[in-house]
Amino acid sequence: MDLIVARNREDLVKARGGGEVALVPTMGALHEGHRSLMRLARSRADQVVVSVFVNPLQFGPNEDFSRYPRTFEADLEVCRAEGVDVVFHPSAEDMYRPDRQVSLLAGRMGEIVEGESRPGHFDGVLTVVLKLFNLVQPSVAVFGQKDAQQLALIRRMVADLDVPVEIVGAPTVREHDGLALSSRNRYLSEDDRQVALALSRALRAGEAERRPGAIREAARAVLAAAGPRLDLDYVVLVDPATFTEVGEEHAGEAVLAVAARIGATRLIDNVVLTVNPA
Ligand code: AMP
């Protein structure tokens, strides 16, 4: 069956097949990372719905909402090639009524690390994701580990609000040289791209250490060596479920997460590692 493009709830109802639905929420400008999520979704349900929506609610006033890449025709081709059943592509007007009042608050975890740099970002993410769940009514939804704090917060939302959707996390897809795929990579010049490689290099340097202090130090040293064109926002080593910093005696999984600006482009990356292994 050919790919169906749905613009609103009525279109989605018409497109429903009767089996289990897996949803892959995206902002479009689709790349291999998104494709890996689609394949995982395909393995988990009868029907795969990909949403393509640049959500104004999750961008701050000085962020890149207006210049965020919009490549809908190419995105449709990617979805077609991946055997996606339905692309949900609503307008902002359809998603947000002008008189809307109610939205979600991400709570404390929404205000730390990435949330500290992007106030309100996770409130906007959770609000749109819950709306997408209500519109598409999936039994499964797939999110990338690339946005580790987002994934943790969505798991939290589903638990705290008893949302009947299974959340599946997918590993980060990288270029051969380590750069994590991102729709924002297309803003990078070749020189910027070389600087950006310091992010994944810093994560690998952290992975080679065992103790929290040494892990943070190794990552920081790589980022400092990248020079002044890399404007570091944060390097943190946090608990995967709460995103609070782990102490020196912590043993088990932790997320080493980094954010930096290169020119006008802000990039994030992370890796899950085992701290103080037995
Ligand atoms: P975005 O379109 O950037 O909002 O991302 C949509 C989904 O794709 C999110 O769940 C992201 O975490 C995921 N994603 C983005 N980049 C990657 C990547 N390099 N590898 C795996 N998943 C990714």
PDB file of C-alpha atoms and ligand atoms in Angstrom:
ATOM      1  CA  MET A   1       0.000   0.000   0.000  1.00  0.00           C
ATOM      2  CA  ASP A   2       1.255   3.485  -0.777  1.00  0.00           C
ATOM      3  CA  LEU A   3       2.310   5.882   1.931  1.00  0.00           C
ATOM      4  CA  ILE A   4      -0.565   7.882   3.452  1.00  0.00           C
ATOM      5  CA  VAL A   5      -0.025  11.504   4.477  1.00  0.00           C
ATOM      6  CA  ALA A   6      -2.273  12.495   7.389  1.00  0.00           C
ATOM      7  CA  ARG A   7      -2.729  16.125   8.402  1.00  0.00           C
ATOM      8  CA  ASN A   8      -5.228  15.830  11.254  1.00  0.00           C
ATOM      9  CA  ARG A   9      -7.108  13.464  13.551  1.00  0.00           C
ATOM     10  CA  GLU A  10      -9.717  12.564  10.903  1.00  0.00           C
ATOM     11  CA  ASP A  11      -6.999  11.529   8.430  1.00  0.00           C
ATOM     12  CA  LEU A  12      -5.352   9.421  11.153  1.00  0.00           C
ATOM     13  CA  VAL A  13      -8.610   7.663  12.011  1.00  0.00           C
ATOM     14  CA  LYS A  14      -9.160   6.841   8.323  1.00  0.00           C
ATOM     15  CA  ALA A  15      -5.607   5.496   7.988  1.00  0.00           C
ATOM     16  CA  ARG A  16      -5.869   3.139  10.970  1.00  0.00           C
ATOM     17  CA  GLY A  17      -5.382  -0.494  10.002  1.00  0.00           C
ATOM     18  CA  GLY A  18      -6.772  -2.233  13.075  1.00  0.00           C
ATOM     19  CA  GLY A  19      -3.496  -3.759  14.308  1.00  0.00           C
ATOM     20  CA  GLU A  20      -0.863  -2.431  16.675  1.00  0.00           C
ATOM     21  CA  VAL A  21       0.653   0.952  15.817  1.00  0.00           C
ATOM     22  CA  ALA A  22       4.248   2.064  16.434  1.00  0.00           C
ATOM     23  CA  LEU A  23       4.932   5.818  16.398  1.00  0.00           C
ATOM     24  CA  VAL A  24       8.247   7.504  15.565  1.00  0.00           C
ATOM     25  CA  PRO A  25       8.048  11.214  16.435  1.00  0.00           C
ATOM     26  CA  THR A  26      10.460  13.428  14.456  1.00  0.00           C
ATOM     27  CA  MET A  27      10.980  17.016  13.390  1.00  0.00           C
ATOM     28  CA  GLY A  28      11.824  15.921   9.849  1.00  0.00           C
ATOM     29  CA  ALA A  29      15.069  16.507   7.909  1.00  0.00           C
ATOM     30  CA  LEU A  30      15.286  12.746   8.192  1.00  0.00           C
ATOM     31  CA  HIS A  31      18.628  10.917   8.271  1.00  0.00           C
ATOM     32  CA  GLU A  32      19.994   7.441   9.037  1.00  0.00           C
ATOM     33  CA  GLY A  33      19.308   7.899  12.758  1.00  0.00           C
ATOM     34  CA  HIS A  34      15.606   8.395  12.064  1.00  0.00           C
ATOM     35  CA  ARG A  35      15.668   5.453   9.661  1.00  0.00           C
ATOM     36  CA  SER A  36      17.004   3.150  12.372  1.00  0.00           C
ATOM     37  CA  LEU A  37      14.055   4.194  14.572  1.00  0.00           C
ATOM     38  CA  MET A  38      11.630   3.402  11.744  1.00  0.00           C
ATOM     39  CA  ARG A  39      13.115  -0.084  11.361  1.00  0.00           C
ATOM     40  CA  LEU A  40      12.827  -0.717  15.083  1.00  0.00           C
ATOM     41  CA  ALA A  41       9.206   0.488  14.940  1.00  0.00           C
ATOM     42  CA  ARG A  42       8.531  -1.840  12.025  1.00  0.00           C
ATOM     43  CA  SER A  43       9.780  -4.814  14.055  1.00  0.00           C
ATOM     44  CA  ARG A  44       7.391  -3.924  16.889  1.00  0.00           C
ATOM     45  CA  ALA A  45       4.006  -3.322  15.276  1.00  0.00           C
ATOM     46  CA  ASP A  46       1.712  -3.881  12.302  1.00  0.00           C
ATOM     47  CA  GLN A  47       1.585  -0.246  11.263  1.00  0.00           C
ATOM     48  CA  VAL A  48       4.340   2.394  11.457  1.00  0.00           C
ATOM     49  CA  VAL A  49       3.403   6.063  11.813  1.00  0.00           C
ATOM     50  CA  VAL A  50       6.146   8.703  11.526  1.00  0.00           C
ATOM     51  CA  SER A  51       5.241  12.208  12.642  1.00  0.00           C
ATOM     52  CA  VAL A  52       7.052  15.125  11.026  1.00  0.00           C
ATOM     53  CA  PHE A  53       6.406  18.284  12.995  1.00  0.00           C
ATOM     54  CA  VAL A  54       8.755  21.122  13.936  1.00  0.00           C
ATOM     55  CA  ASN A  55       7.221  21.861  17.316  1.00  0.00           C
ATOM     56  CA  PRO A  56       7.299  25.607  18.058  1.00  0.00           C
ATOM     57  CA  LEU A  57       6.656  24.944  21.758  1.00  0.00           C
ATOM     58  CA  GLN A  58      10.065  23.363  22.316  1.00  0.00           C
ATOM     59  CA  PHE A  59      12.138  26.213  20.852  1.00  0.00           C
ATOM     60  CA  GLY A  60      13.222  29.205  22.944  1.00  0.00           C
ATOM     61  CA  PRO A  61      12.867  32.766  21.587  1.00  0.00           C
ATOM     62  CA  ASN A  62      16.555  32.883  20.545  1.00  0.00           C
ATOM     63  CA  GLU A  63      16.732  29.360  19.134  1.00  0.00           C
ATOM     64  CA  ASP A  64      16.638  28.061  15.569  1.00  0.00           C
ATOM     65  CA  PHE A  65      12.896  27.424  15.039  1.00  0.00           C
ATOM     66  CA  SER A  66      12.608  29.542  11.894  1.00  0.00           C
ATOM     67  CA  ARG A  67      15.789  28.224  10.309  1.00  0.00           C
ATOM     68  CA  TYR A  68      15.318  24.586  11.375  1.00  0.00           C
ATOM     69  CA  PRO A  69      15.642  22.501   8.150  1.00  0.00           C
ATOM     70  CA  ARG A  70      12.310  21.614   6.535  1.00  0.00           C
ATOM     71  CA  THR A  71      12.673  19.029   3.764  1.00  0.00           C
ATOM     72  CA  PHE A  72       9.245  17.426   3.619  1.00  0.00           C
ATOM     73  CA  GLU A  73       9.413  16.023   0.061  1.00  0.00           C
ATOM     74  CA  ALA A  74      12.738  14.313   0.778  1.00  0.00           C
ATOM     75  CA  ASP A  75      11.349  13.075   4.117  1.00  0.00           C
ATOM     76  CA  LEU A  76       8.439  11.426   2.295  1.00  0.00           C
ATOM     77  CA  GLU A  77      10.913   9.605   0.058  1.00  0.00           C
ATOM     78  CA  VAL A  78      12.814   8.331   3.110  1.00  0.00           C
ATOM     79  CA  CYS A  79       9.574   7.116   4.706  1.00  0.00           C
ATOM     80  CA  ARG A  80       8.502   5.451   1.477  1.00  0.00           C
ATOM     81  CA  ALA A  81      11.873   3.683   1.200  1.00  0.00           C
ATOM     82  CA  GLU A  82      11.508   2.449   4.798  1.00  0.00           C
ATOM     83  CA  GLY A  83       8.026   1.069   4.188  1.00  0.00           C
ATOM     84  CA  VAL A  84       6.372   3.507   6.608  1.00  0.00           C
ATOM     85  CA  ASP A  85       2.565   3.318   6.459  1.00  0.00           C
ATOM     86  CA  VAL A  86       1.531   6.810   7.546  1.00  0.00           C
ATOM     87  CA  VAL A  87       3.319  10.156   7.786  1.00  0.00           C
ATOM     88  CA  PHE A  88       1.548  12.510  10.173  1.00  0.00           C
ATOM     89  CA  HIS A  89       2.385  16.080   9.158  1.00  0.00           C
ATOM     90  CA  PRO A  90       0.082  18.557  10.896  1.00  0.00           C
ATOM     91  CA  SER A  91       0.330  22.332  10.671  1.00  0.00           C
ATOM     92  CA  ALA A  92       1.132  24.302  13.825  1.00  0.00           C
ATOM     93  CA  GLU A  93      -2.387  25.765  13.609  1.00  0.00           C
ATOM     94  CA  ASP A  94      -3.903  22.287  13.630  1.00  0.00           C
ATOM     95  CA  MET A  95      -1.778  21.220  16.593  1.00  0.00           C
ATOM     96  CA  TYR A  96      -2.218  24.294  18.765  1.00  0.00           C
ATOM     97  CA  ARG A  97      -5.522  26.066  19.072  1.00  0.00           C
ATOM     98  CA  PRO A  98      -5.031  29.817  19.496  1.00  0.00           C
ATOM     99  CA  ASP A  99      -6.913  29.692  22.825  1.00  0.00           C
ATOM    100  CA  ARG A 100      -5.088  26.668  24.263  1.00  0.00           C
ATOM    101  CA  GLN A 101      -4.213  26.876  27.947  1.00  0.00           C
ATOM    102  CA  VAL A 102      -3.267  23.463  29.305  1.00  0.00           C
ATOM    103  CA  SER A 103       0.211  22.025  28.861  1.00  0.00           C
ATOM    104  CA  LEU A 104       2.629  19.701  30.638  1.00  0.00           C
ATOM    105  CA  LEU A 105       5.389  20.623  33.062  1.00  0.00           C
ATOM    106  CA  ALA A 106       8.445  18.391  32.980  1.00  0.00           C
ATOM    107  CA  GLY A 107       9.245  19.109  36.647  1.00  0.00           C
ATOM    108  CA  ARG A 108      12.716  19.209  38.202  1.00  0.00           C
ATOM    109  CA  MET A 109      14.284  16.912  35.590  1.00  0.00           C
ATOM    110  CA  GLY A 110      13.173  19.391  32.953  1.00  0.00           C
ATOM    111  CA  GLU A 111      15.131  22.209  34.590  1.00  0.00           C
ATOM    112  CA  ILE A 112      18.568  20.614  34.873  1.00  0.00           C
ATOM    113  CA  VAL A 113      21.384  19.864  32.382  1.00  0.00           C
ATOM    114  CA  GLU A 114      19.828  20.414  28.911  1.00  0.00           C
ATOM    115  CA  GLY A 115      16.793  21.980  30.586  1.00  0.00           C
ATOM    116  CA  GLU A 116      18.967  24.556  32.318  1.00  0.00           C
ATOM    117  CA  SER A 117      20.340  25.717  28.957  1.00  0.00           C
ATOM    118  CA  ARG A 118      16.914  25.534  27.277  1.00  0.00           C
ATOM    119  CA  PRO A 119      14.252  26.719  29.737  1.00  0.00           C
ATOM    120  CA  GLY A 120      10.821  25.358  28.861  1.00  0.00           C
ATOM    121  CA  HIS A 121      12.213  23.045  26.175  1.00  0.00           C
ATOM    122  CA  PHE A 122      11.157  19.799  27.846  1.00  0.00           C
ATOM    123  CA  ASP A 123       7.712  21.176  28.774  1.00  0.00           C
ATOM    124  CA  GLY A 124       7.219  21.739  25.048  1.00  0.00           C
ATOM    125  CA  VAL A 125       8.566  18.295  24.170  1.00  0.00           C
ATOM    126  CA  LEU A 126       6.325  16.463  26.637  1.00  0.00           C
ATOM    127  CA  THR A 127       3.259  18.466  25.628  1.00  0.00           C
ATOM    128  CA  VAL A 128       3.689  17.639  21.943  1.00  0.00           C
ATOM    129  CA  VAL A 129       4.569  13.993  22.594  1.00  0.00           C
ATOM    130  CA  LEU A 130       1.469  13.456  24.735  1.00  0.00           C
ATOM    131  CA  LYS A 131      -0.649  15.141  22.034  1.00  0.00           C
ATOM    132  CA  LEU A 132       0.922  12.874  19.389  1.00  0.00           C
ATOM    133  CA  PHE A 133       0.173   9.826  21.557  1.00  0.00           C
ATOM    134  CA  ASN A 134      -3.463  10.910  21.894  1.00  0.00           C
ATOM    135  CA  LEU A 135      -3.806  11.581  18.169  1.00  0.00           C
ATOM    136  CA  VAL A 136      -2.004   8.496  16.840  1.00  0.00           C
ATOM    137  CA  GLN A 137      -2.863   6.109  19.726  1.00  0.00           C
ATOM    138  CA  PRO A 138       0.217   3.907  19.321  1.00  0.00           C
ATOM    139  CA  SER A 139       0.964   0.935  21.541  1.00  0.00           C
ATOM    140  CA  VAL A 140       4.708   1.551  21.099  1.00  0.00           C
ATOM    141  CA  ALA A 141       6.758   4.706  20.492  1.00  0.00           C
ATOM    142  CA  VAL A 142      10.435   4.786  19.540  1.00  0.00           C
ATOM    143  CA  PHE A 143      12.897   7.501  20.630  1.00  0.00           C
ATOM    144  CA  GLY A 144      16.647   7.879  20.161  1.00  0.00           C
ATOM    145  CA  GLN A 145      19.194   7.628  22.935  1.00  0.00           C
ATOM    146  CA  LYS A 146      20.857  10.573  21.143  1.00  0.00           C
ATOM    147  CA  ASP A 147      18.411  12.757  23.112  1.00  0.00           C
ATOM    148  CA  ALA A 148      19.003  10.878  26.363  1.00  0.00           C
ATOM    149  CA  GLN A 149      17.346  13.364  28.698  1.00  0.00           C
ATOM    150  CA  GLN A 150      14.304  13.572  26.426  1.00  0.00           C
ATOM    151  CA  LEU A 151      14.041   9.767  26.446  1.00  0.00           C
ATOM    152  CA  ALA A 152      14.349   9.680  30.252  1.00  0.00           C
ATOM    153  CA  LEU A 153      11.675  12.368  30.614  1.00  0.00           C
ATOM    154  CA  ILE A 154       9.284  10.611  28.255  1.00  0.00           C
ATOM    155  CA  ARG A 155       9.685   7.411  30.275  1.00  0.00           C
ATOM    156  CA  ARG A 156       8.968   9.499  33.355  1.00  0.00           C
ATOM    157  CA  MET A 157       5.881  11.110  31.825  1.00  0.00           C
ATOM    158  CA  VAL A 158       4.496   7.720  30.806  1.00  0.00           C
ATOM    159  CA  ALA A 159       5.053   6.363  34.321  1.00  0.00           C
ATOM    160  CA  ASP A 160       3.809   9.435  36.202  1.00  0.00           C
ATOM    161  CA  LEU A 161       0.696   9.948  34.061  1.00  0.00           C
ATOM    162  CA  ASP A 162      -0.108   6.261  33.370  1.00  0.00           C
ATOM    163  CA  VAL A 163       0.133   6.739  29.616  1.00  0.00           C
ATOM    164  CA  PRO A 164      -0.549   3.353  27.959  1.00  0.00           C
ATOM    165  CA  VAL A 165       2.349   3.480  25.487  1.00  0.00           C
ATOM    166  CA  GLU A 166       5.486   1.328  25.610  1.00  0.00           C
ATOM    167  CA  ILE A 167       8.615   3.471  25.185  1.00  0.00           C
ATOM    168  CA  VAL A 168      11.478   1.931  23.220  1.00  0.00           C
ATOM    169  CA  GLY A 169      14.933   3.534  23.176  1.00  0.00           C
ATOM    170  CA  ALA A 170      17.183   3.198  20.110  1.00  0.00           C
ATOM    171  CA  PRO A 171      21.000   3.455  19.988  1.00  0.00           C
ATOM    172  CA  THR A 172      22.670   6.556  18.540  1.00  0.00           C
ATOM    173  CA  VAL A 173      23.649   6.267  14.882  1.00  0.00           C
ATOM    174  CA  ARG A 174      27.001   7.885  14.056  1.00  0.00           C
ATOM    175  CA  GLU A 175      29.053   8.802  10.990  1.00  0.00           C
ATOM    176  CA  HIS A 176      32.128   6.652  10.373  1.00  0.00           C
ATOM    177  CA  ASP A 177      34.256   9.240  12.206  1.00  0.00           C
ATOM    178  CA  GLY A 178      32.045   9.254  15.313  1.00  0.00           C
ATOM    179  CA  LEU A 179      29.917  12.366  14.719  1.00  0.00           C
ATOM    180  CA  ALA A 180      26.365  11.607  15.898  1.00  0.00           C
ATOM    181  CA  LEU A 181      23.865  12.104  13.091  1.00  0.00           C
ATOM    182  CA  SER A 182      21.690  15.164  13.628  1.00  0.00           C
ATOM    183  CA  SER A 183      19.416  17.259  11.453  1.00  0.00           C
ATOM    184  CA  ARG A 184      21.485  20.232  12.647  1.00  0.00           C
ATOM    185  CA  ASN A 185      24.718  18.800  11.175  1.00  0.00           C
ATOM    186  CA  ARG A 186      23.712  20.279   7.842  1.00  0.00           C
ATOM    187  CA  TYR A 187      24.405  23.750   9.287  1.00  0.00           C
ATOM    188  CA  LEU A 188      28.074  22.823   9.792  1.00  0.00           C
ATOM    189  CA  SER A 189      30.795  23.911   7.371  1.00  0.00           C
ATOM    190  CA  GLU A 190      33.602  21.409   6.738  1.00  0.00           C
ATOM    191  CA  ASP A 191      35.763  23.287   9.280  1.00  0.00           C
ATOM    192  CA  ASP A 192      32.936  23.339  11.836  1.00  0.00           C
ATOM    193  CA  ARG A 193      32.487  19.630  11.314  1.00  0.00           C
ATOM    194  CA  GLN A 194      36.124  18.960  12.214  1.00  0.00           C
ATOM    195  CA  VAL A 195      35.652  20.961  15.426  1.00  0.00           C
ATOM    196  CA  ALA A 196      32.399  19.094  16.148  1.00  0.00           C
ATOM    197  CA  LEU A 197      34.235  15.768  16.163  1.00  0.00           C
ATOM    198  CA  ALA A 198      35.617  16.754  19.572  1.00  0.00           C
ATOM    199  CA  LEU A 199      32.219  15.889  21.093  1.00  0.00           C
ATOM    200  CA  SER A 200      32.294  12.196  20.234  1.00  0.00           C
ATOM    201  CA  ARG A 201      36.047  12.089  20.867  1.00  0.00           C
ATOM    202  CA  ALA A 202      35.448  13.469  24.373  1.00  0.00           C
ATOM    203  CA  LEU A 203      32.848  10.781  25.027  1.00  0.00           C
ATOM    204  CA  ARG A 204      35.252   8.075  23.928  1.00  0.00           C
ATOM    205  CA  ALA A 205      37.963   9.515  26.188  1.00  0.00           C
ATOM    206  CA  GLY A 206      35.484   9.368  29.076  1.00  0.00           C
ATOM    207  CA  GLU A 207      34.572   5.787  28.235  1.00  0.00           C
ATOM    208  CA  ALA A 208      38.205   4.770  28.680  1.00  0.00           C
ATOM    209  CA  GLU A 209      38.114   5.804  32.372  1.00  0.00           C
ATOM    210  CA  ARG A 210      36.450   4.131  35.352  1.00  0.00           C
ATOM    211  CA  ARG A 211      35.855   6.747  38.045  1.00  0.00           C
ATOM    212  CA  PRO A 212      33.472   9.718  37.754  1.00  0.00           C
ATOM    213  CA  GLY A 213      36.175  12.346  38.389  1.00  0.00           C
ATOM    214  CA  ALA A 214      38.524  10.834  35.834  1.00  0.00           C
ATOM    215  CA  ILE A 215      35.720  10.380  33.292  1.00  0.00           C
ATOM    216  CA  ARG A 216      34.674  14.058  33.522  1.00  0.00           C
ATOM    217  CA  GLU A 217      38.293  15.211  33.428  1.00  0.00           C
ATOM    218  CA  ALA A 218      39.170  13.128  30.358  1.00  0.00           C
ATOM    219  CA  ALA A 219      36.142  14.426  28.453  1.00  0.00           C
ATOM    220  CA  ARG A 220      36.822  18.049  29.458  1.00  0.00           C
ATOM    221  CA  ALA A 221      40.472  17.814  28.377  1.00  0.00           C
ATOM    222  CA  VAL A 222      39.476  16.743  24.853  1.00  0.00           C
ATOM    223  CA  LEU A 223      36.903  19.535  24.587  1.00  0.00           C
ATOM    224  CA  ALA A 224      39.389  22.140  25.864  1.00  0.00           C
ATOM    225  CA  ALA A 225      41.930  20.973  23.258  1.00  0.00           C
ATOM    226  CA  ALA A 226      39.378  21.651  20.494  1.00  0.00           C
ATOM    227  CA  GLY A 227      40.153  25.358  20.820  1.00  0.00           C
ATOM    228  CA  PRO A 228      38.037  28.510  21.018  1.00  0.00           C
ATOM    229  CA  ARG A 229      35.716  27.658  18.107  1.00  0.00           C
ATOM    230  CA  LEU A 230      34.069  25.098  20.347  1.00  0.00           C
ATOM    231  CA  ASP A 231      31.960  26.953  22.891  1.00  0.00           C
ATOM    232  CA  LEU A 232      31.300  24.356  25.584  1.00  0.00           C
ATOM    233  CA  ASP A 233      27.918  24.442  27.294  1.00  0.00           C
ATOM    234  CA  TYR A 234      28.225  21.457  29.641  1.00  0.00           C
ATOM    235  CA  VAL A 235      29.881  18.107  30.297  1.00  0.00           C
ATOM    236  CA  VAL A 236      28.028  16.041  32.902  1.00  0.00           C
ATOM    237  CA  LEU A 237      28.069  12.503  34.206  1.00  0.00           C
ATOM    238  CA  VAL A 238      24.561  11.749  35.397  1.00  0.00           C
ATOM    239  CA  ASP A 239      22.209   9.033  36.548  1.00  0.00           C
ATOM    240  CA  PRO A 240      20.375   7.750  33.424  1.00  0.00           C
ATOM    241  CA  ALA A 241      16.948   7.908  35.070  1.00  0.00           C
ATOM    242  CA  THR A 242      17.147  11.225  36.969  1.00  0.00           C
ATOM    243  CA  PHE A 243      19.882  13.209  35.206  1.00  0.00           C
ATOM    244  CA  THR A 244      21.404  14.237  38.543  1.00  0.00           C
ATOM    245  CA  GLU A 245      25.214  14.132  38.765  1.00  0.00           C
ATOM    246  CA  VAL A 246      26.624  10.855  40.065  1.00  0.00           C
ATOM    247  CA  GLY A 247      29.022  10.858  43.016  1.00  0.00           C
ATOM    248  CA  GLU A 248      32.573   9.493  43.027  1.00  0.00           C
ATOM    249  CA  GLU A 249      31.433   6.224  44.645  1.00  0.00           C
ATOM    250  CA  HIS A 250      28.582   5.577  42.196  1.00  0.00           C
ATOM    251  CA  ALA A 251      28.760   2.126  40.631  1.00  0.00           C
ATOM    252  CA  GLY A 252      26.757   1.118  37.577  1.00  0.00           C
ATOM    253  CA  GLU A 253      25.388   2.896  34.541  1.00  0.00           C
ATOM    254  CA  ALA A 254      25.754   6.605  34.004  1.00  0.00           C
ATOM    255  CA  VAL A 255      25.271   8.959  31.065  1.00  0.00           C
ATOM    256  CA  LEU A 256      28.190  11.116  29.991  1.00  0.00           C
ATOM    257  CA  ALA A 257      26.481  13.992  28.172  1.00  0.00           C
ATOM    258  CA  VAL A 258      27.931  16.991  26.410  1.00  0.00           C
ATOM    259  CA  ALA A 259      26.560  20.102  24.699  1.00  0.00           C
ATOM    260  CA  ALA A 260      28.524  22.719  22.765  1.00  0.00           C
ATOM    261  CA  ARG A 261      28.038  25.497  20.257  1.00  0.00           C
ATOM    262  CA  ILE A 262      30.115  25.594  17.103  1.00  0.00           C
ATOM    263  CA  GLY A 263      29.430  28.882  15.375  1.00  0.00           C
ATOM    264  CA  ALA A 264      25.643  29.255  15.407  1.00  0.00           C
ATOM    265  CA  THR A 265      24.997  25.521  15.721  1.00  0.00           C
ATOM    266  CA  ARG A 266      24.353  23.862  19.050  1.00  0.00           C
ATOM    267  CA  LEU A 267      25.087  20.133  19.203  1.00  0.00           C
ATOM    268  CA  ILE A 268      24.511  17.509  21.891  1.00  0.00           C
ATOM    269  CA  ASP A 269      25.832  13.995  22.288  1.00  0.00           C
ATOM    270  CA  ASN A 270      26.068  11.351  25.000  1.00  0.00           C
ATOM    271  CA  VAL A 271      27.144   7.848  25.786  1.00  0.00           C
ATOM    272  CA  VAL A 272      25.975   5.374  28.419  1.00  0.00           C
ATOM    273  CA  LEU A 273      28.891   3.894  30.342  1.00  0.00           C
ATOM    274  CA  THR A 274      29.562   1.758  33.385  1.00  0.00           C
ATOM    275  CA  VAL A 275      31.147   3.655  36.247  1.00  0.00           C
ATOM    276  CA  ASN A 276      33.364   1.921  38.805  1.00  0.00           C
ATOM    277  CA  PRO A 277      32.856  -1.507  37.241  1.00  0.00           C
ATOM    278  CA  ALA A 278      33.292  -4.424  39.664  1.00  0.00           C
TER     279      ALA A 278
HETATM  280  P1  AMP B   1      14.486  14.934  15.890  1.00  0.00           P
HETATM  281  O1  AMP B   1      13.919  14.887  14.513  1.00  0.00           O
HETATM  282  O2  AMP B   1      15.864  15.475  15.954  1.00  0.00           O
HETATM  283  O3  AMP B   1      13.536  15.541  16.891  1.00  0.00           O
HETATM  284  O4  AMP B   1      14.656  13.425  16.332  1.00  0.00           O
HETATM  285  C1  AMP B   1      13.588  12.509  16.239  1.00  0.00           C
HETATM  286  C2  AMP B   1      13.990  11.227  16.919  1.00  0.00           C
HETATM  287  O5  AMP B   1      15.159  10.702  16.288  1.00  0.00           O
HETATM  288  C3  AMP B   1      14.347  11.421  18.398  1.00  0.00           C
HETATM  289  O6  AMP B   1      13.840  10.327  19.146  1.00  0.00           O
HETATM  290  C4  AMP B   1      15.846  11.431  18.374  1.00  0.00           C
HETATM  291  O7  AMP B   1      16.430  11.017  19.588  1.00  0.00           O
HETATM  292  C5  AMP B   1      16.135  10.449  17.264  1.00  0.00           C
HETATM  293  N1  AMP B   1      17.476  10.660  16.729  1.00  0.00           N
HETATM  294  C6  AMP B   1      18.038  11.821  16.312  1.00  0.00           C
HETATM  295  N2  AMP B   1      19.308  11.632  15.921  1.00  0.00           N
HETATM  296  C7  AMP B   1      19.567  10.308  16.089  1.00  0.00           C
HETATM  297  C8  AMP B   1      20.717   9.480  15.889  1.00  0.00           C
HETATM  298  N3  AMP B   1      21.865   9.968  15.419  1.00  0.00           N
HETATM  299  N4  AMP B   1      20.613   8.170  16.182  1.00  0.00           N
HETATM  300  C9  AMP B   1      19.460   7.635  16.675  1.00  0.00           C
HETATM  301  N5  AMP B   1      18.343   8.372  16.891  1.00  0.00           N
HETATM  302  C10 AMP B   1      18.394   9.685  16.613  1.00  0.00           C
END
